[in-house]
Coordinates of C-alpha atoms and ligand atoms in Angstrom, one line a residue:
S1 CA -12.9 -69.2 -2.2
G2 CA -14.8 -72.5 -2.4
L3 CA -18.5 -72.9 -1.3
K4 CA -19.6 -75.3 1.3
T5 CA -23.1 -76.6 0.5
G6 CA -24.3 -79.4 2.7
G7 CA -20.8 -80.2 3.7
V8 CA -19.5 -80.6 0.2
F9 CA -16.6 -78.3 -0.9
T10 CA -16.9 -76.9 -4.3
P11 CA -13.6 -75.3 -5.3
T12 CA -13.6 -72.2 -7.4
K13 CA -10.8 -70.9 -9.9
D14 CA -9.3 -69.0 -6.8
D15 CA -8.8 -72.3 -4.9
F16 CA -7.0 -73.9 -7.9
Q17 CA -4.9 -70.7 -8.3
K18 CA -3.9 -71.2 -4.7
V19 CA -2.8 -74.8 -5.5
Y20 CA -0.9 -73.4 -8.5
N21 CA 0.9 -70.8 -6.3
D22 CA 1.9 -73.4 -3.7
V23 CA 3.3 -75.7 -6.6
A24 CA 5.2 -72.7 -8.0
E25 CA 6.8 -72.0 -4.6
L26 CA 8.0 -75.6 -4.4
L27 CA 9.7 -75.8 -7.8
E28 CA 13.0 -73.9 -7.3
N29 CA 15.5 -75.8 -5.3
N30 CA 19.2 -75.3 -5.6
E31 CA 20.0 -78.7 -4.0
Y32 CA 18.1 -80.6 -6.9
D33 CA 19.4 -81.1 -10.4
D34 CA 19.7 -77.9 -12.3
G35 CA 17.9 -75.9 -9.5
S36 CA 14.3 -76.8 -10.3
Y37 CA 11.8 -79.7 -9.9
G38 CA 9.9 -78.3 -12.8
P39 CA 11.1 -80.7 -15.4
V40 CA 10.4 -83.8 -13.4
V41 CA 7.0 -82.5 -12.5
V42 CA 6.3 -81.9 -16.3
R43 CA 7.4 -85.5 -16.9
L44 CA 5.0 -86.7 -14.2
G45 CA 2.1 -85.0 -15.9
W46 CA 3.1 -86.3 -19.3
H47 CA 3.5 -90.0 -18.1
A48 CA 0.3 -89.9 -16.1
S49 CA -1.5 -88.8 -19.3
G50 CA 0.5 -90.5 -22.1
T51 CA -0.8 -94.0 -21.3
Y52 CA -4.1 -93.1 -23.2
D53 CA -5.4 -95.5 -25.9
K54 CA -8.1 -94.0 -27.9
D55 CA -9.4 -97.3 -29.2
T56 CA -10.1 -98.9 -25.9
K57 CA -10.4 -95.5 -24.1
T58 CA -8.2 -96.7 -21.3
G59 CA -5.3 -94.9 -19.6
G60 CA -4.8 -91.2 -19.4
S61 CA -4.5 -88.7 -16.5
N62 CA -7.9 -89.7 -15.0
G63 CA -7.3 -92.1 -12.2
A64 CA -3.8 -91.1 -11.2
T65 CA -3.0 -94.8 -11.3
M66 CA 0.7 -94.2 -11.2
R67 CA 0.2 -94.1 -7.4
F68 CA 0.0 -97.9 -7.5
A69 CA 2.2 -100.8 -8.5
P70 CA 2.6 -102.2 -11.1
E71 CA 2.3 -98.7 -12.9
S72 CA 4.7 -97.0 -10.6
D73 CA 7.3 -99.7 -11.2
H74 CA 7.1 -99.5 -15.0
G75 CA 10.6 -98.7 -16.3
A76 CA 9.5 -95.5 -18.0
N77 CA 8.3 -94.1 -14.6
A78 CA 11.6 -94.5 -12.8
G79 CA 12.3 -91.4 -10.9
L80 CA 8.8 -90.0 -11.0
K81 CA 8.4 -90.8 -7.3
T82 CA 10.4 -87.7 -6.7
A83 CA 7.7 -85.6 -8.3
R84 CA 4.8 -87.4 -6.6
D85 CA 6.4 -87.2 -3.2
L86 CA 7.0 -83.4 -3.8
L87 CA 3.3 -82.9 -4.6
E88 CA 2.1 -85.0 -1.6
G89 CA 2.6 -82.0 0.7
I90 CA 0.3 -79.9 -1.5
K91 CA -2.4 -82.8 -1.5
Q92 CA -2.2 -82.8 2.4
K93 CA -2.8 -79.0 2.5
H94 CA -5.6 -78.9 -0.2
H95 CA -7.1 -82.3 0.5
W96 CA -10.1 -81.6 -1.6
I97 CA -8.1 -81.9 -4.9
T98 CA -7.8 -85.2 -6.6
Y99 CA -4.3 -86.5 -7.4
S100 CA -5.1 -86.6 -11.0
D101 CA -6.1 -82.9 -11.1
L102 CA -3.1 -82.0 -8.9
W103 CA -0.5 -83.7 -11.1
T104 CA -1.8 -82.2 -14.3
L105 CA -2.2 -78.7 -12.7
A106 CA 1.3 -79.0 -11.4
A107 CA 2.7 -79.8 -14.9
V108 CA 0.9 -76.6 -16.2
A109 CA 2.3 -74.6 -13.3
A110 CA 5.9 -76.1 -14.0
I111 CA 5.6 -75.1 -17.8
Q112 CA 4.4 -71.6 -17.0
E113 CA 6.9 -71.0 -14.2
M114 CA 9.8 -72.1 -16.5
G115 CA 8.9 -69.4 -19.0
G116 CA 6.6 -71.4 -21.2
P117 CA 3.2 -70.5 -22.6
K118 CA 0.0 -70.4 -20.6
I119 CA -1.8 -73.8 -20.7
P120 CA -5.6 -73.5 -20.3
W121 CA -6.6 -76.2 -17.7
R122 CA -9.7 -77.5 -16.2
P123 CA -10.6 -79.7 -13.2
G124 CA -12.8 -82.8 -13.2
R125 CA -10.5 -85.8 -13.0
K126 CA -11.3 -88.4 -10.4
D127 CA -8.9 -90.8 -8.7
G128 CA -9.2 -94.4 -9.6
D129 CA -7.9 -97.7 -8.0
V130 CA -5.3 -100.2 -8.9
S131 CA -7.6 -102.0 -11.2
A132 CA -7.3 -99.2 -13.7
C133 CA -3.5 -99.4 -14.0
T134 CA -2.3 -99.5 -17.6
P135 CA -0.1 -102.3 -18.9
D136 CA 3.6 -101.7 -19.4
G137 CA 4.8 -100.5 -22.8
R138 CA 2.3 -97.6 -23.5
L139 CA 5.0 -94.9 -23.2
P140 CA 7.8 -94.3 -25.8
D141 CA 11.0 -96.3 -25.7
A142 CA 13.9 -93.9 -26.3
S143 CA 16.1 -96.5 -28.1
K144 CA 13.6 -96.7 -31.0
D145 CA 12.8 -95.0 -34.3
Q146 CA 10.1 -92.9 -35.9
K147 CA 8.0 -95.9 -36.6
H148 CA 7.7 -96.6 -32.9
I149 CA 7.2 -92.9 -32.1
R150 CA 4.2 -92.8 -34.5
A151 CA 2.7 -96.0 -33.1
I152 CA 2.7 -94.7 -29.6
F153 CA 1.6 -91.2 -30.2
Y154 CA -1.0 -92.1 -32.9
R155 CA -2.6 -94.4 -30.3
M156 CA -3.1 -91.3 -28.1
G157 CA -4.7 -89.6 -31.1
F158 CA -1.8 -87.1 -32.0
N159 CA -0.5 -86.3 -35.5
D160 CA 3.0 -85.7 -36.7
Q161 CA 2.9 -81.9 -36.1
E162 CA 1.7 -82.4 -32.5
I163 CA 4.3 -85.1 -31.8
V164 CA 7.0 -82.7 -32.8
A165 CA 5.5 -79.8 -30.8
L166 CA 5.2 -82.0 -27.6
S167 CA 8.8 -83.2 -28.0
G168 CA 10.0 -79.6 -27.6
A169 CA 9.6 -80.3 -23.8
H170 CA 13.0 -81.9 -24.0
A171 CA 14.4 -78.3 -23.9
L172 CA 13.7 -79.0 -20.1
G173 CA 15.5 -81.3 -17.7
R174 CA 17.9 -84.0 -18.2
C175 CA 18.4 -87.8 -18.3
H176 CA 19.6 -89.6 -15.3
T177 CA 21.8 -92.8 -15.4
D178 CA 19.9 -94.1 -12.3
R179 CA 16.5 -93.6 -13.9
S180 CA 16.5 -94.2 -17.7
G181 CA 20.2 -95.1 -18.0
F182 CA 20.7 -92.2 -20.4
D183 CA 22.8 -89.2 -19.3
G184 CA 22.8 -85.5 -19.6
P185 CA 20.6 -82.5 -20.7
W186 CA 19.4 -81.6 -24.2
T187 CA 20.0 -77.9 -23.9
F188 CA 22.1 -75.3 -22.1
S189 CA 19.1 -73.9 -20.2
P190 CA 17.3 -77.0 -18.8
T191 CA 15.0 -74.9 -16.5
M192 CA 13.7 -72.6 -19.2
L193 CA 11.2 -73.6 -21.9
T194 CA 12.5 -72.3 -25.3
N195 CA 12.7 -73.6 -28.9
D196 CA 16.3 -74.4 -28.3
Y197 CA 15.7 -78.1 -28.6
Y198 CA 14.9 -77.8 -32.3
K199 CA 17.7 -75.3 -32.9
L200 CA 20.3 -77.5 -31.4
L201 CA 19.0 -80.6 -33.2
L202 CA 19.4 -78.7 -36.5
E203 CA 22.5 -76.7 -35.9
E204 CA 24.8 -78.9 -33.8
K205 CA 26.8 -81.8 -35.1
W206 CA 25.7 -84.9 -33.3
S207 CA 27.7 -88.2 -33.0
W208 CA 27.3 -91.4 -30.9
K209 CA 28.6 -91.0 -27.4
K210 CA 31.4 -93.4 -26.6
W211 CA 30.5 -94.9 -23.3
N212 CA 29.2 -98.1 -21.6
G213 CA 25.6 -96.8 -21.4
P214 CA 22.7 -97.1 -23.8
K215 CA 23.2 -95.7 -27.3
Q216 CA 22.8 -91.9 -27.3
F217 CA 24.1 -88.9 -29.1
E218 CA 26.4 -86.1 -28.0
D219 CA 27.1 -82.7 -29.5
V220 CA 30.5 -82.7 -31.2
S221 CA 31.5 -79.2 -30.1
T222 CA 31.0 -79.3 -26.4
K223 CA 30.1 -83.0 -25.6
S224 CA 27.9 -81.6 -22.8
L225 CA 24.5 -82.0 -24.5
M226 CA 22.6 -85.1 -25.5
M227 CA 20.0 -86.4 -27.9
L228 CA 18.1 -89.7 -27.6
P229 CA 17.7 -92.0 -30.7
T230 CA 14.0 -90.9 -30.7
D231 CA 15.0 -87.2 -30.7
M232 CA 17.3 -87.7 -33.6
A233 CA 14.5 -89.6 -35.5
L234 CA 12.7 -86.2 -35.7
I235 CA 15.3 -84.9 -38.0
K236 CA 15.9 -88.1 -39.9
D237 CA 12.2 -88.4 -40.9
K238 CA 11.2 -85.9 -43.6
E239 CA 7.7 -85.3 -42.3
F240 CA 8.8 -84.7 -38.6
R241 CA 11.8 -82.6 -39.9
K242 CA 9.5 -80.2 -41.5
H243 CA 8.0 -79.2 -38.2
V244 CA 11.4 -79.2 -36.4
E245 CA 12.4 -76.5 -38.9
R246 CA 9.2 -74.5 -38.3
Y247 CA 9.7 -74.5 -34.6
A248 CA 13.4 -73.8 -34.7
K249 CA 12.6 -70.6 -36.6
D250 CA 9.6 -69.4 -34.6
N251 CA 9.4 -69.6 -30.8
D252 CA 5.9 -68.1 -30.8
L253 CA 4.5 -70.8 -33.0
F254 CA 6.2 -73.5 -30.9
F255 CA 4.6 -72.0 -27.7
K256 CA 1.2 -71.8 -29.3
D257 CA 1.3 -75.4 -30.7
F258 CA 2.9 -76.7 -27.5
A259 CA 0.2 -75.2 -25.4
D260 CA -2.5 -76.7 -27.6
A261 CA -1.0 -80.2 -27.7
F262 CA 0.1 -80.3 -24.0
G263 CA -3.3 -79.0 -22.9
R264 CA -4.9 -81.8 -24.9
L265 CA -2.5 -84.4 -23.7
L266 CA -3.5 -83.6 -20.0
E267 CA -7.2 -84.1 -20.9
L268 CA -7.1 -87.4 -22.8
G269 CA -9.8 -89.8 -21.8
V270 CA -11.1 -87.6 -19.1
P271 CA -15.0 -87.4 -18.8
F272 CA -15.2 -83.7 -18.0
E273 CA -18.6 -82.3 -16.8
K274 CA -17.7 -78.7 -17.5
E275 CA -16.3 -76.9 -20.5
E276 CA -14.8 -73.8 -18.7
K277 CA -11.0 -73.7 -18.6
F278 CA -8.9 -71.7 -16.3
I279 CA -5.8 -69.7 -17.3
F280 CA -3.6 -69.4 -14.2
K281 CA -1.6 -66.3 -13.2
S282 CA 2.1 -67.0 -13.3
T283 CA 4.4 -65.8 -10.5
S284 CA 6.0 -63.3 -12.9
D285 CA 2.7 -61.8 -14.2
Ligands
CCH1 FE1 10.8 -87.2 -22.3 N1 12.3 -88.4 -21.6 N2 10.5 -88.6 -23.9 N3 9.2 -86.2 -23.0 N4 11.0 -86.0 -20.9 C1 13.1 -88.1 -20.6 C2 13.0 -87.0 -19.8 C3 12.0 -85.9 -20.0 C4 11.2 -89.6 -24.1 C5 12.2 -90.2 -23.3 C6 12.7 -89.6 -22.1 C7 8.4 -86.5 -24.1 C8 8.7 -87.4 -25.0 C9 9.6 -88.4 -24.9 C10 10.3 -84.8 -20.6 C11 9.1 -84.5 -21.2 C12 8.6 -85.2 -22.4 C13 14.0 -89.1 -20.4 C14 15.0 -89.2 -19.2 C15 13.8 -90.1 -21.4 C16 14.5 -91.3 -21.6 C17 14.5 -89.7 -17.9 C18 15.4 -89.7 -16.8 O1 16.5 -90.4 -16.9 O2 15.3 -89.0 -15.8 C19 10.8 -90.3 -25.3 C20 11.4 -91.6 -25.9 C21 9.9 -89.5 -25.9 C22 9.1 -89.6 -27.1 O3 9.4 -90.4 -28.0 C23 7.2 -85.6 -24.1 C24 6.1 -85.6 -25.1 C25 7.3 -84.8 -23.0 C26 6.4 -83.8 -22.5 C27 5.6 -83.0 -23.2 C28 10.8 -84.0 -19.5 C29 10.4 -82.6 -19.0 C30 12.0 -84.8 -19.2 C31 13.0 -84.3 -18.1 C32 12.8 -84.9 -16.7 C33 13.8 -84.6 -15.7 O4 13.7 -85.3 -14.6 O5 14.6 -83.7 -15.9

């Protein structure tokens, strides 16, 4: 466990593994959604990080500025208070960890606990103040097309292959009418990370859902699954589609590329002092 030198606590890998274990224990809950907080915790890590702008070097997970308005009130962050509140108990117990390290570590724990790949992670983020909040509009708008997706993710520094790999996270969780306005899950197993998102995109027939809500797709055969306009753009666009086909065929390849891209996402813009990354033990190891 951590060393105390001159009153300063220096956490070790074991201390971070304890945080991982405590997060893992909180995730399953039969009262919530599909039985797990995992998806909303992944989304918190992604939205905390996906504000990065490589040209101005602003945004990203460093700072954990989503704790403050106006960022907490940005439309894209609706519902993420659930994840932040869930993790507050962990912060109170392990007060030495920064919110920015905690949120990203929790996203790694959620991916691993939902059957996904190991995501190497390292500490070093510092919490900022309200002045570092990013302007609204840095996260993707689900009603848009491939041009918008590219503009948003290229700004973070990702390429087409990485955009498609990251999008596979939509195997997890669901849309909520009281958060984004959209409704429903993408896959039949929303608490397990698999390449089903890509398979369903290619294999199901999708049509516009007839309802009063925002424009979204539903699967023709069961009408119980959904795709956003931005999800469908990944098979309409030839360059994106190539990667959807690769990942639909090969779950190992998806896991490898997802782990690389998601690990990088969580590190965008962070001035780390140390190179060493930790690979956490999953509960099932
Ligand atoms: Fe996403 N996502 N996402 N998404 N997302 C939503 C939910 C989740 C977009 C829009 C939405 C990524 C990329 C995109 C998750 C992870 C990732 C919702 C529903 C919308 C809308 C929110 C609600 O109503 O609760 C758009 C647009 C893009 C890209 O163009 C990426 C990248 C990731 C992670 C790597 C996860 C997980 C969820 C489920 C959350 C939950 O609460 O179940």
